[in-house]
Amino acid sequence: AGEGAAEAAALGLDRDSVVLLVGGARGITARFAATLATASRCRIELLGRTPAPTGPEPASTAAARTPVELRAALAAGPGAPKPAEIDRAARLILAQREITTTLAELTAHGSAARYRSVDFRERDAVLQAVKEIHAEHGRLDGVVFAAGIIEDRLIAEKTPESFQRVYGTKTAGAAALFAALDDLPSAPAFTVLFGSIAAVLGNRGQADYAAANDALETLGARWAARTGNRALTVHWGPWAPSGTHTGMVGAELGREYARRGVRLIDPDEGTAALLRELAWGDPAVRAVVHTASGW
Ligand SMILES: NC(=O)c1ccc[n+]([C@@H]2O[C@H](COP(=O)([O-])OP(=O)(O)OC[C@H]3O[C@@H](n4cnc5c(N)ncnc54)[C@H](OP(=O)(O)O)[C@@H]3O)[C@@H](O)[C@H]2O)c1
């Protein structure tokens, strides 16, 4: 095992351990999955909304590397697709490419890894998936819940439906996860919830997202108090994108943070910091803020 081996050992993670990461096939959580793989070579179960890739990409799009090239290739395809269909198809292809890359990275680090599509706003599907994963391996050693979406708008321009999508993804998703964990014969040694600094300090256009992450911490703390299990919410500052794992901080948001003088978390340091927190931090602590600079 590579870097982080001492932390993994302190957490009791080894090749036989099973860690489930919700939202772990993409973005910053895929980076943390890679850190777990390097440190312990544990089995990794990834869940997300995107349908699992079913095979190699068609030749008509496989050569298109940038989003612009991809849209052009799709527009040239049969049936004269509408712009909205092209955008949807391009987003799906890029998401599935990222999932494929994550699985290849985890395998290269020595972990057995699998992805399956589960929408965490669908409670029954969550209960079923977690039960199946536990039954298949006979154990579940750690869980990371990182599902989240943003639809940033000022409150006056926000619709109740949009608020519910952002808020419900975190709160209904986490509630379903805790219900699923309650049904298992034994709880994982750690459960980590990915929150946001927006919950702690607020952020323009993110009233829904800030409320969601604040509620996420409360749900985790209540579950921990009720069950005696460890649940830690990490309220992250913004991360720098890395490779295919861009995460939520796109180019526009990145420029806005630069304008405000907010530094972005280096992904290597962010993942190492979380592993250190889990290994050496006080298990009774329910929330931490990890950020690269002020806000
Ligand atoms: N990046 C940052 O700087 C940053 C900062 C603070 C907090 N965070 C938190 O960290 C987490 C990951 O963010 P990210 O930047 O890596 O964004 P991301 O790349 O957009 O990843 C979000 C993940 O959540 C999944 N997801 C969304 N809705 C879901 C649902 N209903 N059911 C199951 N999975 C769902 C997505 O899967 P699909 O794409 O397949 O739908 C995706 O894998 C989020 O919770 C976010 O709030 C990120």
PDB file of N, CA, C and O and ligand atoms in Angstrom, residues 23 26-29 48-50 115 118-121 146-149 169-170 194-196 209 236-239 247-249, ligand 1:
ATOM      1  N   GLY A  23     -21.873   8.994  -5.066  1.00  0.00           N
ATOM      2  CA  GLY A  23     -21.315  10.127  -5.815  1.00  0.00           C
ATOM      3  C   GLY A  23     -19.824   9.950  -6.051  1.00  0.00           C
ATOM      4  O   GLY A  23     -19.137  10.871  -6.479  1.00  0.00           O
ATOM      5  N   ARG A  26     -17.460  10.261  -9.610  1.00  0.00           N
ATOM      6  CA  ARG A  26     -17.190  11.519 -10.296  1.00  0.00           C
ATOM      7  C   ARG A  26     -16.645  12.562  -9.306  1.00  0.00           C
ATOM      8  O   ARG A  26     -16.799  12.426  -8.102  1.00  0.00           O
ATOM      9  N   GLY A  27     -16.052  13.596  -9.871  1.00  0.00           N
ATOM     10  CA  GLY A  27     -15.689  14.775  -9.094  1.00  0.00           C
ATOM     11  C   GLY A  27     -14.706  14.505  -7.968  1.00  0.00           C
ATOM     12  O   GLY A  27     -13.858  13.612  -8.044  1.00  0.00           O
ATOM     13  N   ILE A  28     -14.844  15.279  -6.888  1.00  0.00           N
ATOM     14  CA  ILE A  28     -13.848  15.227  -5.817  1.00  0.00           C
ATOM     15  C   ILE A  28     -13.908  13.899  -5.060  1.00  0.00           C
ATOM     16  O   ILE A  28     -12.918  13.460  -4.506  1.00  0.00           O
ATOM     17  N   THR A  29     -15.061  13.251  -5.070  1.00  0.00           N
ATOM     18  CA  THR A  29     -15.203  11.988  -4.337  1.00  0.00           C
ATOM     19  C   THR A  29     -14.451  10.867  -5.060  1.00  0.00           C
ATOM     20  O   THR A  29     -13.943   9.944  -4.408  1.00  0.00           O
ATOM     21  N   GLY A  48     -24.124   6.313  -8.140  1.00  0.00           N
ATOM     22  CA  GLY A  48     -24.416   7.655  -8.669  1.00  0.00           C
ATOM     23  C   GLY A  48     -25.650   7.561  -9.550  1.00  0.00           C
ATOM     24  O   GLY A  48     -26.159   6.471  -9.795  1.00  0.00           O
ATOM     25  N   ARG A  49     -26.111   8.712 -10.038  1.00  0.00           N
ATOM     26  CA  ARG A  49     -27.345   8.708 -10.844  1.00  0.00           C
ATOM     27  C   ARG A  49     -27.126   8.268 -12.282  1.00  0.00           C
ATOM     28  O   ARG A  49     -27.981   7.642 -12.892  1.00  0.00           O
ATOM     29  N   THR A  50     -25.996   8.648 -12.848  1.00  0.00           N
ATOM     30  CA  THR A  50     -25.729   8.383 -14.269  1.00  0.00           C
ATOM     31  C   THR A  50     -25.850   6.887 -14.572  1.00  0.00           C
ATOM     32  O   THR A  50     -25.283   6.071 -13.832  1.00  0.00           O
ATOM     33  N   TYR A 115     -19.296   0.103 -10.268  1.00  0.00           N
ATOM     34  CA  TYR A 115     -20.219   1.236 -10.267  1.00  0.00           C
ATOM     35  C   TYR A 115     -21.619   0.738 -10.568  1.00  0.00           C
ATOM     36  O   TYR A 115     -21.803  -0.129 -11.407  1.00  0.00           O
ATOM     37  N   VAL A 118     -27.810   4.391  -8.913  1.00  0.00           N
ATOM     38  CA  VAL A 118     -28.887   4.472  -7.915  1.00  0.00           C
ATOM     39  C   VAL A 118     -29.155   5.949  -7.632  1.00  0.00           C
ATOM     40  O   VAL A 118     -28.228   6.679  -7.265  1.00  0.00           O
ATOM     41  N   ASP A 119     -30.401   6.373  -7.819  1.00  0.00           N
ATOM     42  CA  ASP A 119     -30.770   7.748  -7.501  1.00  0.00           C
ATOM     43  C   ASP A 119     -31.126   7.805  -6.018  1.00  0.00           C
ATOM     44  O   ASP A 119     -32.085   7.154  -5.589  1.00  0.00           O
ATOM     45  N   PHE A 120     -30.359   8.578  -5.243  1.00  0.00           N
ATOM     46  CA  PHE A 120     -30.562   8.587  -3.793  1.00  0.00           C
ATOM     47  C   PHE A 120     -31.806   9.340  -3.360  1.00  0.00           C
ATOM     48  O   PHE A 120     -32.111   9.403  -2.167  1.00  0.00           O
ATOM     49  N   ARG A 121     -32.544   9.895  -4.310  1.00  0.00           N
ATOM     50  CA  ARG A 121     -33.839  10.474  -3.937  1.00  0.00           C
ATOM     51  C   ARG A 121     -34.921   9.393  -3.988  1.00  0.00           C
ATOM     52  O   ARG A 121     -36.063   9.643  -3.628  1.00  0.00           O
ATOM     53  N   ALA A 146     -21.675  11.644  -0.777  1.00  0.00           N
ATOM     54  CA  ALA A 146     -21.229  12.900  -1.406  1.00  0.00           C
ATOM     55  C   ALA A 146     -22.156  13.318  -2.540  1.00  0.00           C
ATOM     56  O   ALA A 146     -21.767  14.148  -3.373  1.00  0.00           O
ATOM     57  N   ALA A 147     -23.359  12.742  -2.595  1.00  0.00           N
ATOM     58  CA  ALA A 147     -24.295  13.159  -3.649  1.00  0.00           C
ATOM     59  C   ALA A 147     -24.649  14.625  -3.429  1.00  0.00           C
ATOM     60  O   ALA A 147     -24.870  15.055  -2.308  1.00  0.00           O
ATOM     61  N   GLY A 148     -24.691  15.380  -4.505  1.00  0.00           N
ATOM     62  CA  GLY A 148     -25.058  16.793  -4.384  1.00  0.00           C
ATOM     63  C   GLY A 148     -25.195  17.430  -5.746  1.00  0.00           C
ATOM     64  O   GLY A 148     -24.555  16.988  -6.706  1.00  0.00           O
ATOM     65  N   ILE A 149     -26.069  18.416  -5.820  1.00  0.00           N
ATOM     66  CA  ILE A 149     -26.182  19.204  -7.048  1.00  0.00           C
ATOM     67  C   ILE A 149     -26.281  20.682  -6.661  1.00  0.00           C
ATOM     68  O   ILE A 149     -26.663  21.007  -5.538  1.00  0.00           O
ATOM     69  N   THR A 169     -31.751  16.373  -2.621  1.00  0.00           N
ATOM     70  CA  THR A 169     -30.674  15.445  -2.997  1.00  0.00           C
ATOM     71  C   THR A 169     -29.822  15.124  -1.779  1.00  0.00           C
ATOM     72  O   THR A 169     -29.457  13.973  -1.534  1.00  0.00           O
ATOM     73  N   LYS A 170     -29.530  16.147  -0.988  1.00  0.00           N
ATOM     74  CA  LYS A 170     -28.703  15.914   0.210  1.00  0.00           C
ATOM     75  C   LYS A 170     -29.529  15.321   1.360  1.00  0.00           C
ATOM     76  O   LYS A 170     -29.112  14.345   1.974  1.00  0.00           O
ATOM     77  N   PHE A 194     -20.284  14.612   2.784  1.00  0.00           N
ATOM     78  CA  PHE A 194     -19.614  15.759   2.166  1.00  0.00           C
ATOM     79  C   PHE A 194     -20.545  16.963   2.220  1.00  0.00           C
ATOM     80  O   PHE A 194     -21.556  17.025   1.528  1.00  0.00           O
ATOM     81  N   GLY A 195     -20.200  17.926   3.094  1.00  0.00           N
ATOM     82  CA  GLY A 195     -20.948  19.175   3.191  1.00  0.00           C
ATOM     83  C   GLY A 195     -20.176  20.287   2.507  1.00  0.00           C
ATOM     84  O   GLY A 195     -19.259  20.027   1.726  1.00  0.00           O
ATOM     85  N   SER A 196     -20.524  21.512   2.826  1.00  0.00           N
ATOM     86  CA  SER A 196     -19.889  22.645   2.149  1.00  0.00           C
ATOM     87  C   SER A 196     -19.695  23.810   3.103  1.00  0.00           C
ATOM     88  O   SER A 196     -20.514  24.044   3.995  1.00  0.00           O
ATOM     89  N   TYR A 209     -28.516  25.357  -1.236  1.00  0.00           N
ATOM     90  CA  TYR A 209     -27.355  24.471  -1.057  1.00  0.00           C
ATOM     91  C   TYR A 209     -26.782  24.623   0.361  1.00  0.00           C
ATOM     92  O   TYR A 209     -26.404  23.637   1.003  1.00  0.00           O
ATOM     93  N   TRP A 236     -16.479  21.294   3.096  1.00  0.00           N
ATOM     94  CA  TRP A 236     -15.326  21.638   2.251  1.00  0.00           C
ATOM     95  C   TRP A 236     -15.404  23.068   1.730  1.00  0.00           C
ATOM     96  O   TRP A 236     -16.480  23.537   1.346  1.00  0.00           O
ATOM     97  N   GLY A 237     -14.247  23.722   1.666  1.00  0.00           N
ATOM     98  CA  GLY A 237     -14.112  24.902   0.812  1.00  0.00           C
ATOM     99  C   GLY A 237     -14.021  24.412  -0.627  1.00  0.00           C
ATOM    100  O   GLY A 237     -14.021  23.208  -0.883  1.00  0.00           O
ATOM    101  N   PRO A 238     -13.927  25.327  -1.600  1.00  0.00           N
ATOM    102  CA  PRO A 238     -13.892  24.895  -3.000  1.00  0.00           C
ATOM    103  C   PRO A 238     -12.585  24.184  -3.383  1.00  0.00           C
ATOM    104  O   PRO A 238     -11.521  24.575  -2.937  1.00  0.00           O
ATOM    105  N   TRP A 239     -12.736  23.133  -4.196  1.00  0.00           N
ATOM    106  CA  TRP A 239     -11.595  22.340  -4.652  1.00  0.00           C
ATOM    107  C   TRP A 239     -11.183  22.780  -6.057  1.00  0.00           C
ATOM    108  O   TRP A 239     -12.045  23.106  -6.891  1.00  0.00           O
ATOM    109  N   GLY A 247     -15.481  18.236 -10.874  1.00  0.00           N
ATOM    110  CA  GLY A 247     -16.322  18.575  -9.733  1.00  0.00           C
ATOM    111  C   GLY A 247     -17.167  19.811 -10.006  1.00  0.00           C
ATOM    112  O   GLY A 247     -17.331  20.228 -11.151  1.00  0.00           O
ATOM    113  N   MET A 248     -17.685  20.386  -8.914  1.00  0.00           N
ATOM    114  CA  MET A 248     -18.660  21.477  -9.039  1.00  0.00           C
ATOM    115  C   MET A 248     -18.042  22.824  -9.386  1.00  0.00           C
ATOM    116  O   MET A 248     -18.753  23.740  -9.782  1.00  0.00           O
ATOM    117  N   VAL A 249     -16.741  22.983  -9.148  1.00  0.00           N
ATOM    118  CA  VAL A 249     -16.127  24.289  -9.411  1.00  0.00           C
ATOM    119  C   VAL A 249     -15.703  24.357 -10.883  1.00  0.00           C
ATOM    120  O   VAL A 249     -14.613  23.950 -11.255  1.00  0.00           O
TER     121      VAL A 249
HETATM  122  N1  LIG B   1     -16.080  20.513  -5.620  1.00  0.00           N
HETATM  123  C1  LIG B   1     -16.077  21.310  -4.579  1.00  0.00           C
HETATM  124  O1  LIG B   1     -15.337  22.290  -4.549  1.00  0.00           O
HETATM  125  C2  LIG B   1     -16.977  21.055  -3.395  1.00  0.00           C
HETATM  126  C3  LIG B   1     -16.938  21.991  -2.339  1.00  0.00           C
HETATM  127  C4  LIG B   1     -17.767  21.791  -1.237  1.00  0.00           C
HETATM  128  C5  LIG B   1     -18.568  20.673  -1.165  1.00  0.00           C
HETATM  129  N2  LIG B   1     -18.588  19.779  -2.206  1.00  0.00           N
HETATM  130  C6  LIG B   1     -19.474  18.616  -2.067  1.00  0.00           C
HETATM  131  O2  LIG B   1     -18.807  17.456  -2.469  1.00  0.00           O
HETATM  132  C7  LIG B   1     -19.697  16.565  -3.128  1.00  0.00           C
HETATM  133  C8  LIG B   1     -19.146  16.199  -4.501  1.00  0.00           C
HETATM  134  O3  LIG B   1     -19.072  17.372  -5.277  1.00  0.00           O
HETATM  135  P1  LIG B   1     -18.279  17.468  -6.661  1.00  0.00           P
HETATM  136  O4  LIG B   1     -17.692  18.818  -6.746  1.00  0.00           O
HETATM  137  O5  LIG B   1     -17.411  16.304  -6.827  1.00  0.00           O
HETATM  138  O6  LIG B   1     -19.486  17.464  -7.695  1.00  0.00           O
HETATM  139  P2  LIG B   1     -19.880  16.450  -8.853  1.00  0.00           P
HETATM  140  O7  LIG B   1     -18.707  16.116  -9.684  1.00  0.00           O
HETATM  141  O8  LIG B   1     -21.040  17.094  -9.505  1.00  0.00           O
HETATM  142  O9  LIG B   1     -20.322  15.159  -8.069  1.00  0.00           O
HETATM  143  C9  LIG B   1     -21.577  15.036  -7.480  1.00  0.00           C
HETATM  144  C10 LIG B   1     -21.890  13.576  -7.402  1.00  0.00           C
HETATM  145  O10 LIG B   1     -23.158  13.412  -6.776  1.00  0.00           O
HETATM  146  C11 LIG B   1     -23.906  12.479  -7.535  1.00  0.00           C
HETATM  147  N3  LIG B   1     -25.340  12.704  -7.370  1.00  0.00           N
HETATM  148  C12 LIG B   1     -26.047  13.840  -7.565  1.00  0.00           C
HETATM  149  N4  LIG B   1     -27.346  13.629  -7.327  1.00  0.00           N
HETATM  150  C13 LIG B   1     -27.472  12.327  -6.983  1.00  0.00           C
HETATM  151  C14 LIG B   1     -28.554  11.510  -6.631  1.00  0.00           C
HETATM  152  N5  LIG B   1     -29.810  11.976  -6.580  1.00  0.00           N
HETATM  153  N6  LIG B   1     -28.309  10.213  -6.347  1.00  0.00           N
HETATM  154  C15 LIG B   1     -27.060   9.714  -6.396  1.00  0.00           C
HETATM  155  N7  LIG B   1     -25.986  10.440  -6.722  1.00  0.00           N
HETATM  156  C16 LIG B   1     -26.191  11.730  -7.014  1.00  0.00           C
HETATM  157  C17 LIG B   1     -23.473  12.727  -8.958  1.00  0.00           C
HETATM  158  O11 LIG B   1     -23.788  11.622  -9.760  1.00  0.00           O
HETATM  159  P3  LIG B   1     -24.293  11.855 -11.277  1.00  0.00           P
HETATM  160  O12 LIG B   1     -23.374  12.878 -11.859  1.00  0.00           O
HETATM  161  O13 LIG B   1     -24.166  10.521 -11.867  1.00  0.00           O
HETATM  162  O14 LIG B   1     -25.676  12.373 -11.165  1.00  0.00           O
HETATM  163  C18 LIG B   1     -21.976  12.919  -8.774  1.00  0.00           C
HETATM  164  O15 LIG B   1     -21.328  11.688  -8.750  1.00  0.00           O
HETATM  165  C19 LIG B   1     -21.047  17.272  -3.188  1.00  0.00           C
HETATM  166  O16 LIG B   1     -21.861  16.791  -2.167  1.00  0.00           O
HETATM  167  C20 LIG B   1     -20.705  18.720  -2.942  1.00  0.00           C
HETATM  168  O17 LIG B   1     -21.772  19.379  -2.285  1.00  0.00           O
HETATM  169  C21 LIG B   1     -17.822  19.959  -3.307  1.00  0.00           C
END
